[in-house]
Coordinates of C-alpha atoms and ligand atoms in Angstrom, one line a residue:
X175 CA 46.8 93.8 86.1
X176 CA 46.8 96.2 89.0
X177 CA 44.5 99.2 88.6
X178 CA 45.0 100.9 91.5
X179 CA 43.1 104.5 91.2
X180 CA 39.7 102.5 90.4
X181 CA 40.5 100.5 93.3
X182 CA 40.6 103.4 95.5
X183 CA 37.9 105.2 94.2
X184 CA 35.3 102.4 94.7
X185 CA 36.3 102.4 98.6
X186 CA 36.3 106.3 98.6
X187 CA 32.9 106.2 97.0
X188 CA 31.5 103.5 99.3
X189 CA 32.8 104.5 102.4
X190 CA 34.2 108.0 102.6
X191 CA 32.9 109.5 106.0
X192 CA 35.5 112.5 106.1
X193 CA 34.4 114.0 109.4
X194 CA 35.2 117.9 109.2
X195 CA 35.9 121.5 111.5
X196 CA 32.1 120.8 112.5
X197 CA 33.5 117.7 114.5
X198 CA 34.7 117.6 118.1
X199 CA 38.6 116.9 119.1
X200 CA 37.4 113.7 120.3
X201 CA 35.7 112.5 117.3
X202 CA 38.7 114.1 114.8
X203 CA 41.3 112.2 117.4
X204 CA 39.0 108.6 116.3
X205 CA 38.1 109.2 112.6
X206 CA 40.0 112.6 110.9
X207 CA 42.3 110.9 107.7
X208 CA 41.1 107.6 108.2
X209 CA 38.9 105.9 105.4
X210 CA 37.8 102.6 105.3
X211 CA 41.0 100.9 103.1
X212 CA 39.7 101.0 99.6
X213 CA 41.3 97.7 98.9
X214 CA 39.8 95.3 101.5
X215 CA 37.3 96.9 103.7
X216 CA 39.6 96.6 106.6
X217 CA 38.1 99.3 109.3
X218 CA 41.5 99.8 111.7
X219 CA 43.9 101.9 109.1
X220 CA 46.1 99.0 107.9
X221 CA 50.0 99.4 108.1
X222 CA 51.4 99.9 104.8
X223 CA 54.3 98.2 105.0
X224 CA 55.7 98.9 101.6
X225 CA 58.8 101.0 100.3
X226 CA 57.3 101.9 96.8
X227 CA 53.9 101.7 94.9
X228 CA 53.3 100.3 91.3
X229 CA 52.8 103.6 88.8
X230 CA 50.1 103.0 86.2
X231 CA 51.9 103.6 83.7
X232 CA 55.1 105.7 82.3
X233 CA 52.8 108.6 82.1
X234 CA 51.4 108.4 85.4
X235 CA 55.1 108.0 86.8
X236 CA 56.1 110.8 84.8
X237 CA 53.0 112.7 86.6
X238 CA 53.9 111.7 90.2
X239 CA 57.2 113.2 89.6
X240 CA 56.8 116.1 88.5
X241 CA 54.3 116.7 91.0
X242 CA 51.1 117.1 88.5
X243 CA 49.5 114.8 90.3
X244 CA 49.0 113.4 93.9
X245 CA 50.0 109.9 94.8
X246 CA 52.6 107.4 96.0
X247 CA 56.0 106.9 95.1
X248 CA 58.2 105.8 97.3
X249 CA 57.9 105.3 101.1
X250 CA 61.0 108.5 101.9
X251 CA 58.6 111.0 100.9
X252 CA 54.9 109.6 101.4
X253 CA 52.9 106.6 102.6
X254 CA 49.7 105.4 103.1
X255 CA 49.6 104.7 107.1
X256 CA 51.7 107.9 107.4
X257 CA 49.6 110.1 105.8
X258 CA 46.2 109.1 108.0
X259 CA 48.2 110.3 110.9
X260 CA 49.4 113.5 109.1
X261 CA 45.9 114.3 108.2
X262 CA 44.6 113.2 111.9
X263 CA 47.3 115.9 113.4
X264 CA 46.4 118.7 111.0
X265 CA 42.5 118.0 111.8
X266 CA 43.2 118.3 115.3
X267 CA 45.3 121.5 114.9
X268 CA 42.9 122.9 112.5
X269 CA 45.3 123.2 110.0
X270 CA 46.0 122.5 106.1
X271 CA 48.4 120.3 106.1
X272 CA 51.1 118.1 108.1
X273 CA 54.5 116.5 107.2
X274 CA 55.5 113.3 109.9
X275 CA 59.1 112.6 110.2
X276 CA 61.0 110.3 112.1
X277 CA 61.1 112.3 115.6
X278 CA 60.3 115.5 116.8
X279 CA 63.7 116.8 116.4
X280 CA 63.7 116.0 112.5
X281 CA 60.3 117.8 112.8
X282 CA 62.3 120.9 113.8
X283 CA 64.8 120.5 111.4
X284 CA 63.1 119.5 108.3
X285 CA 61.0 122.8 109.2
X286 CA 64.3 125.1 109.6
X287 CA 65.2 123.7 106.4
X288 CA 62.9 124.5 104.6
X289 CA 62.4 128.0 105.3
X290 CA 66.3 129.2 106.1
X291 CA 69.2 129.7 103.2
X292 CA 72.9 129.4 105.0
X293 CA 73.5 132.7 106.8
X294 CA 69.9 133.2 108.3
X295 CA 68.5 133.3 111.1
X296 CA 65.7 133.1 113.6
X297 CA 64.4 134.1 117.7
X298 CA 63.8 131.6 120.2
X299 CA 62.2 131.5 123.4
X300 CA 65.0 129.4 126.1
X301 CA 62.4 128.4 127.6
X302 CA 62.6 125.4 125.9
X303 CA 63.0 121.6 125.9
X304 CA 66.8 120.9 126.7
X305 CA 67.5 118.6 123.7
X306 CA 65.9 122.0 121.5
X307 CA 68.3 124.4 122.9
X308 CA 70.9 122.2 121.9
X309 CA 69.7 121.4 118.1
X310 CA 68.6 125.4 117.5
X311 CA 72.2 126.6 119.2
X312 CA 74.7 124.1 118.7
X313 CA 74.2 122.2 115.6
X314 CA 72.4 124.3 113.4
X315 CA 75.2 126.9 113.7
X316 CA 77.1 124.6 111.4
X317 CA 75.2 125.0 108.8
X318 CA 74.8 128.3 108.7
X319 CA 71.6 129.1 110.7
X320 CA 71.8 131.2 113.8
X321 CA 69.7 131.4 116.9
X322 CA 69.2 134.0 118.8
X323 CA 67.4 133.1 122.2
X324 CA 65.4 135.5 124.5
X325 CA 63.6 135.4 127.2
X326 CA 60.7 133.7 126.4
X327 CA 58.2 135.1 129.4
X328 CA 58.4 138.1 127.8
X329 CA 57.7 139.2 124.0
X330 CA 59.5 142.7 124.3
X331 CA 62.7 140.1 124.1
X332 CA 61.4 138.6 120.7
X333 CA 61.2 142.4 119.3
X334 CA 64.0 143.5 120.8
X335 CA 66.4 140.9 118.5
X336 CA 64.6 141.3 115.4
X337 CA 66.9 142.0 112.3
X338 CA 66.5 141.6 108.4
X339 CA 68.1 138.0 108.9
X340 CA 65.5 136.8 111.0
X341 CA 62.8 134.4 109.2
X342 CA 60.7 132.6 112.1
X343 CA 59.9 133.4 115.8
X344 CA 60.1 129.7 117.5
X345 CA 58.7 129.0 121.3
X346 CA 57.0 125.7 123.2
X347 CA 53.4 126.8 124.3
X348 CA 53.5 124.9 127.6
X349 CA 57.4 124.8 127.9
X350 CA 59.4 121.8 129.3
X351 CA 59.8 121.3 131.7
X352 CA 59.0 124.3 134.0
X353 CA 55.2 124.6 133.3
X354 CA 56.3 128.2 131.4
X355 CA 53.2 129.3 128.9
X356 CA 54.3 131.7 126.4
X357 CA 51.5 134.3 125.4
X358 CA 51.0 133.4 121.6
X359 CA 49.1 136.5 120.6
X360 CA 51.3 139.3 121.0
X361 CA 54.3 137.0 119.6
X362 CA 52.1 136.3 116.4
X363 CA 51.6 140.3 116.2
X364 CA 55.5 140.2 116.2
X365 CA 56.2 137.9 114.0
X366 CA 53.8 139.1 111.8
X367 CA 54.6 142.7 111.8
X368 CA 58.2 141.0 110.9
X369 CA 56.8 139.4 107.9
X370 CA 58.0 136.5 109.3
X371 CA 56.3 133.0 110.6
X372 CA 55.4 132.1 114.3
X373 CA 56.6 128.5 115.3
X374 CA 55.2 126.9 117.9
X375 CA 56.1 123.1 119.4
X376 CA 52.8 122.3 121.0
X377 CA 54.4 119.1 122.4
X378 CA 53.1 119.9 126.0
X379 CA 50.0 121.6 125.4
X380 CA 48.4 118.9 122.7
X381 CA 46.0 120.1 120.2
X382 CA 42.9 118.9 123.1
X383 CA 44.5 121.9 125.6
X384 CA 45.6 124.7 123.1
X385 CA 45.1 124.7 119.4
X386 CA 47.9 128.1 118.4
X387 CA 46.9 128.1 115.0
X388 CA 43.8 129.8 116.9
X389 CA 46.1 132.2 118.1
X390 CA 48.1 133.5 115.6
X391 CA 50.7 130.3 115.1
X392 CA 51.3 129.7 111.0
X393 CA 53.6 126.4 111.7
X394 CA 52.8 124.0 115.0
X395 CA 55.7 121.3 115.7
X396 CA 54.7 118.4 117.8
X397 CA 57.5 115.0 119.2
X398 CA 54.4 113.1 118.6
X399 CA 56.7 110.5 120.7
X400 CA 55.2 112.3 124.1
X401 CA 51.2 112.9 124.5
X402 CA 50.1 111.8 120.7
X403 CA 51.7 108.6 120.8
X404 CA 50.8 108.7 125.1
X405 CA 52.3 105.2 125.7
X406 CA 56.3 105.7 125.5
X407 CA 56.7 103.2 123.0
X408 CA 57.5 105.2 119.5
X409 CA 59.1 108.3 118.1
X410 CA 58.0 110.3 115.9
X411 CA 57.0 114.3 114.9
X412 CA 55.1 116.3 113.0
X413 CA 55.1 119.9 111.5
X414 CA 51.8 121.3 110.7
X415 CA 51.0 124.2 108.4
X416 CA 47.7 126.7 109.1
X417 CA 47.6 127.6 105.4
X418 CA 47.4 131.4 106.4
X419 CA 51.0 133.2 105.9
X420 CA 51.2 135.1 102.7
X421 CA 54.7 134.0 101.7
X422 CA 54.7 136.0 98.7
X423 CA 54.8 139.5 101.1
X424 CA 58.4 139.6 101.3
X425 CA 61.7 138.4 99.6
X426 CA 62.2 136.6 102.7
X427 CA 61.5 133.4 101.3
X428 CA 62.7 132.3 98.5
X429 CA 62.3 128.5 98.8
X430 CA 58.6 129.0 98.6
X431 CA 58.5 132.1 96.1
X432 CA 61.1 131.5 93.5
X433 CA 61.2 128.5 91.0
X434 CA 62.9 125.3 92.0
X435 CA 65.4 123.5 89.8
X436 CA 65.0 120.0 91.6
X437 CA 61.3 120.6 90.6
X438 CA 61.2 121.7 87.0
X439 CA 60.8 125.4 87.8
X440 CA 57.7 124.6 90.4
X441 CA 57.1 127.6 92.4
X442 CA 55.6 126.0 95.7
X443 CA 53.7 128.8 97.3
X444 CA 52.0 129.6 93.7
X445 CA 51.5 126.3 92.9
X446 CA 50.1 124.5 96.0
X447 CA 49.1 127.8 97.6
X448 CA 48.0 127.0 101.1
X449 CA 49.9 124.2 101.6
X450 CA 52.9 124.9 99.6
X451 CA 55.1 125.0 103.0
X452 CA 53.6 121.1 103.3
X453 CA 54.6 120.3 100.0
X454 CA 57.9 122.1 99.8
X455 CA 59.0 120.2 102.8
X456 CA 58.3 116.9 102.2
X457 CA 59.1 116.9 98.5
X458 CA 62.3 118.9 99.1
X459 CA 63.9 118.9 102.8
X460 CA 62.0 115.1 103.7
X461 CA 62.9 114.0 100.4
X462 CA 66.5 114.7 100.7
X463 CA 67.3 114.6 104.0
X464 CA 65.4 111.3 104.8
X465 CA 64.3 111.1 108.4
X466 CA 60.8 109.7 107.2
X467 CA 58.1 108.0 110.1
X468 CA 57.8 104.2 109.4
X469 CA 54.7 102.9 108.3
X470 CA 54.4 101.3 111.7
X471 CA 55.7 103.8 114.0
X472 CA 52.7 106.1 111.9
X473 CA 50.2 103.2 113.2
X474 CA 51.4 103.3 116.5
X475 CA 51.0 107.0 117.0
X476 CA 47.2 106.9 115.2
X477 CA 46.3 103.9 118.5
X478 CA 47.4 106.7 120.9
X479 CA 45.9 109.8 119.8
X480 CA 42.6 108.0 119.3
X481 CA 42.2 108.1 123.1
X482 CA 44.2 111.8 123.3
X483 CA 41.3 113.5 124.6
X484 CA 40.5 111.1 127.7
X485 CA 43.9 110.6 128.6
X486 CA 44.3 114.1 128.5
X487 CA 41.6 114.7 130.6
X488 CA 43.1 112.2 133.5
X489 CA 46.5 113.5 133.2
X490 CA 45.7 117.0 133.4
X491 CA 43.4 116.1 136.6
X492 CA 45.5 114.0 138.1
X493 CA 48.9 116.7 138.0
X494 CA 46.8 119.2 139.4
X495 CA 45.7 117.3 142.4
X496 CA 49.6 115.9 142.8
X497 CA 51.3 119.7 142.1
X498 CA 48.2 121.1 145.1
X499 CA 49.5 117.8 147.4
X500 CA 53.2 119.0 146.4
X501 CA 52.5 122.4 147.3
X502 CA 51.7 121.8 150.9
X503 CA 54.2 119.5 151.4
X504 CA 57.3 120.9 154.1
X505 CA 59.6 119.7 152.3
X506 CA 58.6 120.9 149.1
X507 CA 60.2 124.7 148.4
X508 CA 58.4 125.7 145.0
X509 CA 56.1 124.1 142.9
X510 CA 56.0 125.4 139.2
X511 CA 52.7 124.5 137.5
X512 CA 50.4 126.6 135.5
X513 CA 47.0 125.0 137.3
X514 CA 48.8 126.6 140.5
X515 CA 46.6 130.0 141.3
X516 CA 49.9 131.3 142.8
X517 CA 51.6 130.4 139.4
X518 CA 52.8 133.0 137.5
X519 CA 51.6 131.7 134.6
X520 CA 47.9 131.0 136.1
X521 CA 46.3 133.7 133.8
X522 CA 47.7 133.1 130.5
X523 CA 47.3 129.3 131.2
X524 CA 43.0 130.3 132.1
X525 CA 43.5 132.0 128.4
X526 CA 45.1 129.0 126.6
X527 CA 45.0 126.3 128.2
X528 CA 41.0 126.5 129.0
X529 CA 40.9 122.9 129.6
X530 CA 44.0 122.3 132.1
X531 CA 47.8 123.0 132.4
X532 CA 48.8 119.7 131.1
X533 CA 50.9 116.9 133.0
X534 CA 54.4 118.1 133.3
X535 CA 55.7 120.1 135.8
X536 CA 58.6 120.9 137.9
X537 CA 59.5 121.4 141.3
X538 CA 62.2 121.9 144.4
X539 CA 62.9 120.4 147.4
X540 CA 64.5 122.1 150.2
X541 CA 66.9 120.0 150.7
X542 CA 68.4 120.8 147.6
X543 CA 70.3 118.3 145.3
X544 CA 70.8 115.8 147.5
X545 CA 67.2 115.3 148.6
X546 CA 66.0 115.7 144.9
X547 CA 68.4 112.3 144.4
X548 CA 67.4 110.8 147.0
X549 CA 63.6 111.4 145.6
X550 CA 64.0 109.9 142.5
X551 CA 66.1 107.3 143.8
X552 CA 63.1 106.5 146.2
X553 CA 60.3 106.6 143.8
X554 CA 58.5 102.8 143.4
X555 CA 55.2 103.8 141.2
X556 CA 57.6 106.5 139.3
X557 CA 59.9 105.5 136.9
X558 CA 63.1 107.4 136.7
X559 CA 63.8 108.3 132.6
X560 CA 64.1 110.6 130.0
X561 CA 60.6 110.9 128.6
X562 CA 57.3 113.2 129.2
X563 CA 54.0 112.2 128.0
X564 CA 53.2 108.4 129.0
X565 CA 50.4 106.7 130.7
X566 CA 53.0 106.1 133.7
X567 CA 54.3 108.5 136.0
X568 CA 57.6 109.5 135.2
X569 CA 60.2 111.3 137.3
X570 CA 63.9 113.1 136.8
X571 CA 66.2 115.8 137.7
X572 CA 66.7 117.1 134.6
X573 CA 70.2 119.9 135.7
X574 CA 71.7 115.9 135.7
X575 CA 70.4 114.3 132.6
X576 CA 68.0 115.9 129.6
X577 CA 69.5 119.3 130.4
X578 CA 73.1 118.1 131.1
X579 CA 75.0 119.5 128.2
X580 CA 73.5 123.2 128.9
X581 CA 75.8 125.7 131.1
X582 CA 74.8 126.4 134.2
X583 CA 72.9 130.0 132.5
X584 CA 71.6 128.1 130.1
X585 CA 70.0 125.3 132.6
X586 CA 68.7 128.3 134.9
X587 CA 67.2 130.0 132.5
X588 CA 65.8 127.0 130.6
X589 CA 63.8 125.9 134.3
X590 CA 65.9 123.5 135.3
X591 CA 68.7 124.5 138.1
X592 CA 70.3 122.4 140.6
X593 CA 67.4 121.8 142.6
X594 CA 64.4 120.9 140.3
X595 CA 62.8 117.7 140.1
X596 CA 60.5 117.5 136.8
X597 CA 57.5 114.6 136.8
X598 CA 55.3 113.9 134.3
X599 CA 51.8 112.1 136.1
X600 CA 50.3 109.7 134.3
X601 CA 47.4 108.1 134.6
X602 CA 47.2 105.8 137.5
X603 CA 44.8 106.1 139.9
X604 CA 45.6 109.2 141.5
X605 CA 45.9 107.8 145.3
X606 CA 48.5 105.3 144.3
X607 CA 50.7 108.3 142.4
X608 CA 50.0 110.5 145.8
X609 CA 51.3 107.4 148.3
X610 CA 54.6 106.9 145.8
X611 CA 55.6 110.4 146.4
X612 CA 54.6 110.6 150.3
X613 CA 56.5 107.2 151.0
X614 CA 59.6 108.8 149.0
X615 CA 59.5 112.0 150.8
X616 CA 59.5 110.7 153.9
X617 CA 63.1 108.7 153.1
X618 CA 64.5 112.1 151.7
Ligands
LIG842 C1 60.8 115.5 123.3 C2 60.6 116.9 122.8 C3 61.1 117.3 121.6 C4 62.0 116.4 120.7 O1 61.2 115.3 120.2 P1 61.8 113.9 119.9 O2 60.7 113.1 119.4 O3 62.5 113.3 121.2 O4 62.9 114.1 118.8 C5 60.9 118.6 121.2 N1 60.1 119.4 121.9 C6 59.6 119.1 123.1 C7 58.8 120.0 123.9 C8 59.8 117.8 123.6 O5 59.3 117.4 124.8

C-alpha cells in the first residue's frame, strides 16, 4: 500500500536543506524550493509527470478539499515540479508565495481575476509590453474590467485617474521595449494611500536586477518564458505575492474578505493570512479557469533560472557595450537604454536597477522605416522574432509585428513608432554581436 506522507517525511527529514533570505540570488536561483525527492534520492527536481495523486484515504481527500490540509490533488491546481519553481520565484522575489500558470499573460489574468468583480477597474502604465496593452484594454473590457492607462513616466498620471472603482495600480519596471523604468516608490505611496495593490511585471528587470517587493510592490508578475526560462524554448508565468497588503482595510475586496461558497464559507485573507491572495488564486481563478504550467514546461524554467544570475550578468554587459557602440554610430538617430548616462531614465535605473539596465532596448535609425527593414533584414548573428530574453541576440521592428494591432497613439506612446528597432543581446561573445550589426549597417 502507498503511504505517501511517511514517504515524504523520511526525505524531508534526511535531506531538507531549505536555504533562506540569509542566502544570495545566486544560491536561491540553484537551491530555493528544491529538496532532494523524498521518494528516490534523485538530486535534479524530477518532473512529475502525473495528472492526479493517490489520497490516503476518504478522510484525507475530504481534507485536501476543503482546504484543511496542504497537498496534491489534481495536476490543474498543484504539482510537484511546479511548485519547486513557484517557491524558487517567490525566494528570489522575497516574497510569500507564487502561483505559475501556463504563460505570462494567464499570469496577468488569473491575477485580475482574482482581485476584480465585473464593473471594476484598475490604472495602467502604456508603457507596456504590446501584447499587455491589448489583454488589459481590449479583452478584459468584455468582462467587465476597465483599464484606464496613463502615462507611465510620470506618477501624477496614476493619481490623477484614481476613482472608487479602481482596485490595483499595474506597470512593467523596466518596460518593453523602450528601456522606460517606472519609479516604484512613489506609485506604491499611491497605491497604497488608495487602499489598493501595486502590480508590477518584472519580466525585464528579473528578480537579480530589481526585486519591487523591496520597493513597495505587493503582487510581481513575471512571462517566465523571457529571462527565467533564458533559452526561448518554454512559456510560462508567474504571479508572486509579498504577503504585506492588509486586504481587510477596505471593502474593496471582497474575494479575499468575505466567505466563499465554492469553498465552504473559507474566508481566504483570514484563513491563509499572508498568502491568502496565493491561495485564493490558484484554488479559485487557476482552478477554474485552467491555464496551469506543465509539469515539464515547470522543469524547463527551474534549468534556466539556475544560471539567472550569470546570464544576467553577460547580458546586461554585453547591451551596454552594443547600446554605447550604437550610440556613436552615424547612422544611428537615438538610442533608448537606461545604462545610457544621456538616458532619461539613467537615474532611476542607478536607484533600481543597481546591478545593470537589463538586455532589451530600443533604438532609431535615420533612415527611418526603410533602413530599420533593411537592418533586420540584414542581420546574420541576430535572429529576426517575436521574443525578448534568450541566450541569442534577437532583433525586430516591433510598430510591424508585436505592437501591430495598437493605433498609431497607442504604438507612440507605448515606445515603439515607425522608426524603432527593438534588440534583445544575448550572450555571445560580444565582438561577434558588434560585427553582426556593423556589417548590417553598412548594407542599410
Ligand atoms: C512576453 C511578455 C508578457 C507576456 O508573457 P507571455 O509569456 O508571452 O504570455 C508580459 N509582459 C512582458 C513584459 C513581456 O515581455
Amino acid at each position: 500500500m502507498i503511504n505517501r506522507p511517511k514517504i515524504l517525511n523520511k526525505g524531508i527529514e534526511k535531506h531538507d536543506e531549505h536555504p533562506d533570505e540569509s542566502h544570495g540570488i545566486e544560491t536561491l536561483s540553484v537551491h530555493a524550493g528544491a529538496r532532494v525527492d523524498p521518494a528516490t534520492g534523485s538530486r535534479s527536481t524530477p518532473i512529475y509527470q502525473t495528472t492526479s495523486f493517490v489520497f490516503d484515504d476518504s478522510e484525507h481527500a475530504a481534507e485536501l478539499f476543503n482546504l484543511q490540509t496542504f497537498g496534491y490533488i489534481y495536476s490543474r491546481i498543484s504539482n510537484p515540479t511546479v511548485s519547486v519553481l513557484e517557491e524558487r520565484i517567490a525566494a528570489l522575489e522575497g516574497g510569500r508565495g507564487a502561483v505559475a500558470a501556463a504563460t505570462g499573460h494567464a499570469a496577468q489574468f488569473l491575477t485580475a481575476a482574482t482581485l476584480l468583480e465585473q464593473g471594476d477597474a484598475f490604472i495602467s502604465s502604456s508603457n507596456l509590453y504590446g501584447g499587455s496593452i491589448t489583454q488589459f484594454g481590449t479583452s478584459f473590457p468584455k468582462l467587465g474590467w476597465t483599464c484606464h492607462f496613463v502615462d507611465g513616466t510620470d506618477p501624477h498620471s496614476f493619481e490623477a485617474a484614481m476613482n472608487k472603482n479602481v482596485k490595483f495600480i499595474f506597470c512593467e519596471s523596466l518596460a518593453n521595449p523602450g528601456s522606460v523604468i517606472c519609479d516604484l516608490e512613489p506609485l506604491s505611496d499611491i497605491a497604497h494611500r488608495h487602499g489598493v495593490p501595486l502590480i508590477v511585471d518584472n519580466t525585464l528587470a528579473t528578480p537579480y536586477l530589481c526585486r519591487p517587493i523591496d520597493w513597495g510592490a505587493d503582487l510581481v508578475i513575471h512571462s517566465a518564458t523571457k529571462f527565467i526560462g533564458g533559452h526561448g524554448n518554454t512559456m510560462g508565468g508567474v504571479t508572486v505575492e509579498s504577503g504585506r497588503f492588509d486586504w481587510f482595510q477596505n471593502d474593496k475586496f471582497p474575494g479575499l474578505t468575505k466567505p466563499d461558497d465554492a469553498y465552504h464559507g473559507i474566508t481566504f485573507a483570514e484563513t491563509f493570512g499572508d498568502f491568502g491572495f496565493t491561495m485564493k488564486m490558484r484554488s479559485v481563478a487557476l482552478r477554474d479557469f485552467g491555464p496551469t504550467m506543465a509539469a515539464t514546461a515547470a522543469w524547463n524554467l527551474l534549468q534556466g533560472v539556475e544560471t539567472l544570475p550569470l546570464r544576467m550578468e553577460r547580458h546586461c554587459s554585453n547591451a551596454l557595450a552594443v547600446a554605447e557602440y550604437l550610440n556613436a554610430h552615424p547612422k544611428i538617430g537615438w538610442v533608448s537604454y537606461a545604462g545610457l548616462r544621456t538616458s532619461p531614465y539613467f537615474e532611476l535605473g542607478k536607484k533600481y536597477l543597481r546591478k545593470g539596465a537589463g538586455a532589451v532596448f530600443t533604438f532609431g535609425l535615420t533612415g527611418g522605416y526603410e533602413a530599420g527593414k533593411n537592418l533586420v533584414n540584414s542581420v546574420e548573428l541576430f535572429s529576426h522574432l517575436a521574443n525578448v530574453g534568450d541566450t541569442r541576440s534577437l532583433i525586430i521592428h516591433p510598430a510591424s509585428t508585436t505592437h501591430r494591432q495598437l493605433t498609431e497613439e497607442q504604438k507612440i506612446a507605448a515606445g515603439a513608432g515607425p522608426d524603432v528597432i527593438r534588440v534583445s543581446i544575448g550572450i555571445e561573445t560580444l565582438d561577434d554581436i558588434i560585427a553582426d550589426l556593423k556589417q548590417a549597417l553598412t548594407n542599410t
